[in-house]
CSV table of C-alpha atoms in Angstrom, one decimal:
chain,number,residue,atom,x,y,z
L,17,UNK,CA,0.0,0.0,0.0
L,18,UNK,CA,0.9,3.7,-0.7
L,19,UNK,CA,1.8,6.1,2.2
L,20,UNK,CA,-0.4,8.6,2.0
L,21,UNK,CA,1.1,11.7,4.3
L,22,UNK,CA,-2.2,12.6,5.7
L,23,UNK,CA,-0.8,16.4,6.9
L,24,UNK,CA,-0.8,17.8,3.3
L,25,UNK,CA,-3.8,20.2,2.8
L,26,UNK,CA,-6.6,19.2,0.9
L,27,UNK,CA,-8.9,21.1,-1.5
L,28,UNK,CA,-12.1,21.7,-0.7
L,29,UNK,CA,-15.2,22.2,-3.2
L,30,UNK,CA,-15.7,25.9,-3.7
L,31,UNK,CA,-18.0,27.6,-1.4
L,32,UNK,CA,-16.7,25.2,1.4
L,33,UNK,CA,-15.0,26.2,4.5
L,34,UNK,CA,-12.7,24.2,6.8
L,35,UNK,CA,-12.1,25.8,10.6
L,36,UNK,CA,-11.9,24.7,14.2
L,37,UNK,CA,-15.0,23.8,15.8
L,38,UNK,CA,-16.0,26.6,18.3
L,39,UNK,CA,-19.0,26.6,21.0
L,40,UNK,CA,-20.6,28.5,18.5
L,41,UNK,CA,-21.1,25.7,16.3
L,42,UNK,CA,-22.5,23.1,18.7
L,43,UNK,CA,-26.1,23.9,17.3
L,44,UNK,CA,-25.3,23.2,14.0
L,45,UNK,CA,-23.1,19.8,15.1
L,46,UNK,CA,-26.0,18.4,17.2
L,47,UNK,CA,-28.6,18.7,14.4
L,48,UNK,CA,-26.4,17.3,11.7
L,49,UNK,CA,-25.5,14.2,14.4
L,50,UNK,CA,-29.1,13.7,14.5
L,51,UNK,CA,-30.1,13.5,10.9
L,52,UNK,CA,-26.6,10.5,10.7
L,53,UNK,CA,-26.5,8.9,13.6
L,54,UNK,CA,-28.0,5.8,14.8
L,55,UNK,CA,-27.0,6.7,18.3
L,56,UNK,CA,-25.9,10.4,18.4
L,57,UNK,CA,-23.9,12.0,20.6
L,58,UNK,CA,-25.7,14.7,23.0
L,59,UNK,CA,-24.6,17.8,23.2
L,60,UNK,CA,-23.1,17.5,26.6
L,61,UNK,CA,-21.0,14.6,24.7
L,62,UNK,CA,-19.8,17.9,22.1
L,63,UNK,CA,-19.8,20.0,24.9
L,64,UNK,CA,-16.5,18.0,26.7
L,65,UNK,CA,-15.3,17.1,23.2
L,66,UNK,CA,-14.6,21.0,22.7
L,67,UNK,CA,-12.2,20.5,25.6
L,68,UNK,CA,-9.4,18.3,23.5
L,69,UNK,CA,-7.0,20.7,21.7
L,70,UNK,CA,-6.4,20.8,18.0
L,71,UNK,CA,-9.3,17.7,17.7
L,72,UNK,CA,-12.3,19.3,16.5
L,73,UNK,CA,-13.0,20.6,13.1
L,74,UNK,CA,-16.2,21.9,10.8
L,75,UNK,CA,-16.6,23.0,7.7
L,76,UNK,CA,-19.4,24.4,6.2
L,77,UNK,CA,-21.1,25.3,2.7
L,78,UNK,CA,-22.0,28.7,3.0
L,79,UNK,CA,-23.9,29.3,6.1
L,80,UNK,CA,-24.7,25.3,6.6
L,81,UNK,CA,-22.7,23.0,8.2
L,82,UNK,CA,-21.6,19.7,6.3
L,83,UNK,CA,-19.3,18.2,8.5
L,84,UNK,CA,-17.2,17.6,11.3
L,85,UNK,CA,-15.1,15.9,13.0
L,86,UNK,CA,-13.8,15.1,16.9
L,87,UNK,CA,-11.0,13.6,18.2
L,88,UNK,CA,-8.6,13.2,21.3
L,89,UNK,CA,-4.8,12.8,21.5
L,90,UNK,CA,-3.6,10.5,24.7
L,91,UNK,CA,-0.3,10.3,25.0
L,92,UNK,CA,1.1,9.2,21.7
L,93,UNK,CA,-2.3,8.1,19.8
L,94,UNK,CA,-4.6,10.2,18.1
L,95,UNK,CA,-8.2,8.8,18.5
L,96,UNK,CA,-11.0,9.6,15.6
L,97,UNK,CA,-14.2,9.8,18.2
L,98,UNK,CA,-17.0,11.4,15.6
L,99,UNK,CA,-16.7,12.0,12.0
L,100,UNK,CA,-19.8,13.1,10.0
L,101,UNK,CA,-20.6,14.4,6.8
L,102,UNK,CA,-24.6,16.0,5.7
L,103,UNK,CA,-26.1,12.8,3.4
L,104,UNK,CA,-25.7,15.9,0.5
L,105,UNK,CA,-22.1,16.1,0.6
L,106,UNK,CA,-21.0,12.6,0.6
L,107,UNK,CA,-18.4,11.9,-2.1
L,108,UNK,CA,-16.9,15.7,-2.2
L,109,UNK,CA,-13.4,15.2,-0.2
L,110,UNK,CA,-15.0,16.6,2.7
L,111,UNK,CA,-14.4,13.5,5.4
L,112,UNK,CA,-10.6,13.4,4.0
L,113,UNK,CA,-10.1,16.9,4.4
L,114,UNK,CA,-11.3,17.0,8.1
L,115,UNK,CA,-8.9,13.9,8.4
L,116,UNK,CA,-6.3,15.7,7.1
L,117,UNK,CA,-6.8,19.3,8.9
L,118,UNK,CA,-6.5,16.9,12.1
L,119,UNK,CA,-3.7,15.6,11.3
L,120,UNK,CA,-2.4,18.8,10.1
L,121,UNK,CA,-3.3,20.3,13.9
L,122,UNK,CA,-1.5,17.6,15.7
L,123,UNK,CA,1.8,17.2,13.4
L,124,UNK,CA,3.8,18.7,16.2
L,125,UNK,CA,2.1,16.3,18.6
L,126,UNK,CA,4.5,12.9,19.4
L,127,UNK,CA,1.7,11.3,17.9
L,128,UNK,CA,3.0,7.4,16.8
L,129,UNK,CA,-0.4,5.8,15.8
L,130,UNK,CA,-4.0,7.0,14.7
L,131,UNK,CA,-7.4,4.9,16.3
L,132,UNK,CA,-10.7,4.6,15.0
L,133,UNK,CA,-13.6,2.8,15.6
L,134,UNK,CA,-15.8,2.1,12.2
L,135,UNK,CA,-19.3,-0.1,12.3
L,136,UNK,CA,-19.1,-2.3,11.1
L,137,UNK,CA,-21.9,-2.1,8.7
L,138,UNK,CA,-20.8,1.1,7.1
L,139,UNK,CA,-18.5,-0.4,4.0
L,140,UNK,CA,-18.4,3.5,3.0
L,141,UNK,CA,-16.8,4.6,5.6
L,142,UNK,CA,-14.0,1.4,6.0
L,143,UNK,CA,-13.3,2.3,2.4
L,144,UNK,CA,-12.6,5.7,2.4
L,145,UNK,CA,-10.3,4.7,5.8
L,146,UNK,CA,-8.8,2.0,3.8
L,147,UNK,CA,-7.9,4.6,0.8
L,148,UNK,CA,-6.2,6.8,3.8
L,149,UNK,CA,-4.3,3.9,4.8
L,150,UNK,CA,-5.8,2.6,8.1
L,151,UNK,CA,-5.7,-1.2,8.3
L,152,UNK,CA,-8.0,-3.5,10.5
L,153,UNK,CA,-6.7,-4.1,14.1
L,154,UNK,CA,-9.7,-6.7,15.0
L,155,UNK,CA,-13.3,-6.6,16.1
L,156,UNK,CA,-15.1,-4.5,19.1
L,157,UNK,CA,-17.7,-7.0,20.2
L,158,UNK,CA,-21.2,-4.9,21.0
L,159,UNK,CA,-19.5,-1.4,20.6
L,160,UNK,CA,-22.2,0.2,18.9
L,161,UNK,CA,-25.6,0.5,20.1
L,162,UNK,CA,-28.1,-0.2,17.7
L,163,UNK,CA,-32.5,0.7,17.0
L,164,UNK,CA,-34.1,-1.7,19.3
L,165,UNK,CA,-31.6,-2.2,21.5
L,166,UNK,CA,-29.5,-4.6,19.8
L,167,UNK,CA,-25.6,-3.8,19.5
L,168,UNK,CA,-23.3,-4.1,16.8
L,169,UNK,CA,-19.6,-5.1,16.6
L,170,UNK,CA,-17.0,-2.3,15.5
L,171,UNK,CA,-14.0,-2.6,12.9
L,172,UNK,CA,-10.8,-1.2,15.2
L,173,UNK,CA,-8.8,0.6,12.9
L,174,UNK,CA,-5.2,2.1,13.0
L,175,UNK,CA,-2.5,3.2,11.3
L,176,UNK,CA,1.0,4.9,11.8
L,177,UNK,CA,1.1,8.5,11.7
């Protein structure tokens, strides 16, 4: 497989904005988590995700918000917790580029390896991680809540940063 150096900057579609997530935007998060989500995140859950440095991104179209993504860094690993782009804008660049302004934010991190958790019913998504170089590390058992209260398994995914 091909390194792909996932600090380079990315081009987004024109009319589309990439910047760091601010309180300000927590609305606009929430309501898009809602409309993707099986199980979305609250806004408390944004709320204390606004805490991590350099780990939460945006980018909007305009006036509306398209995407996002959160993450943490702990100690030397840089965990993807949320990543979600509006149903609209799928296919566009607009997941990479928030993977890459991440990555971009933490370069001067000791970062050694990059975590993320993937379910594992969403092919899309393992695809698009698989194109950015993350391999499969195994299988959560029941990490995903599911409609009806049923769980499903996660893909762990890493790679080296």
């Amino acid at each position: 497989m091909t390194y792909i150096d996932l600090t380079r900057p990315v081009k987004l579609p024109v009319g589309m904005k990439l910047t760091a997530m601010v309180a300000s935007d927590l609305v606009s998060v929430v309501e898009l988590e809602q409309k993707n989500a099986l199980m979305p995140w609250s806004l408390r859950s944004f709320e204390l995700s606004l805490s991590n440095r350099q780990g939460n991104w945006v980018v909007y179209r305009e006036t509306e918000l398209v995407g996002f993504v959160c993450a943490s860094v702990i100690l030397d690993e840089l965990h993807i917790l949320n990543l979600s782009v509006a149903q609209t804008c799928r296919g566009q660049g607009i997941a990479t580029a928030l993977i890459m302004q991440l990555c971009a934010a933490v370069n001067q991190e000791p970062i050694r390896k990059i975590f993320l958790e993937v379910r594992q019913s969403n092919k899309v998504a393992q695809k698009l991680y698989r194109k950015l170089g993350f391999c499969s590390d195994g299988i959560r058992k029941g990490y995903y809540q599911s409609t009806r209260g049923t769980r499903e398994d996660a893909l762990l995914m890493s790679r080296d940063f």
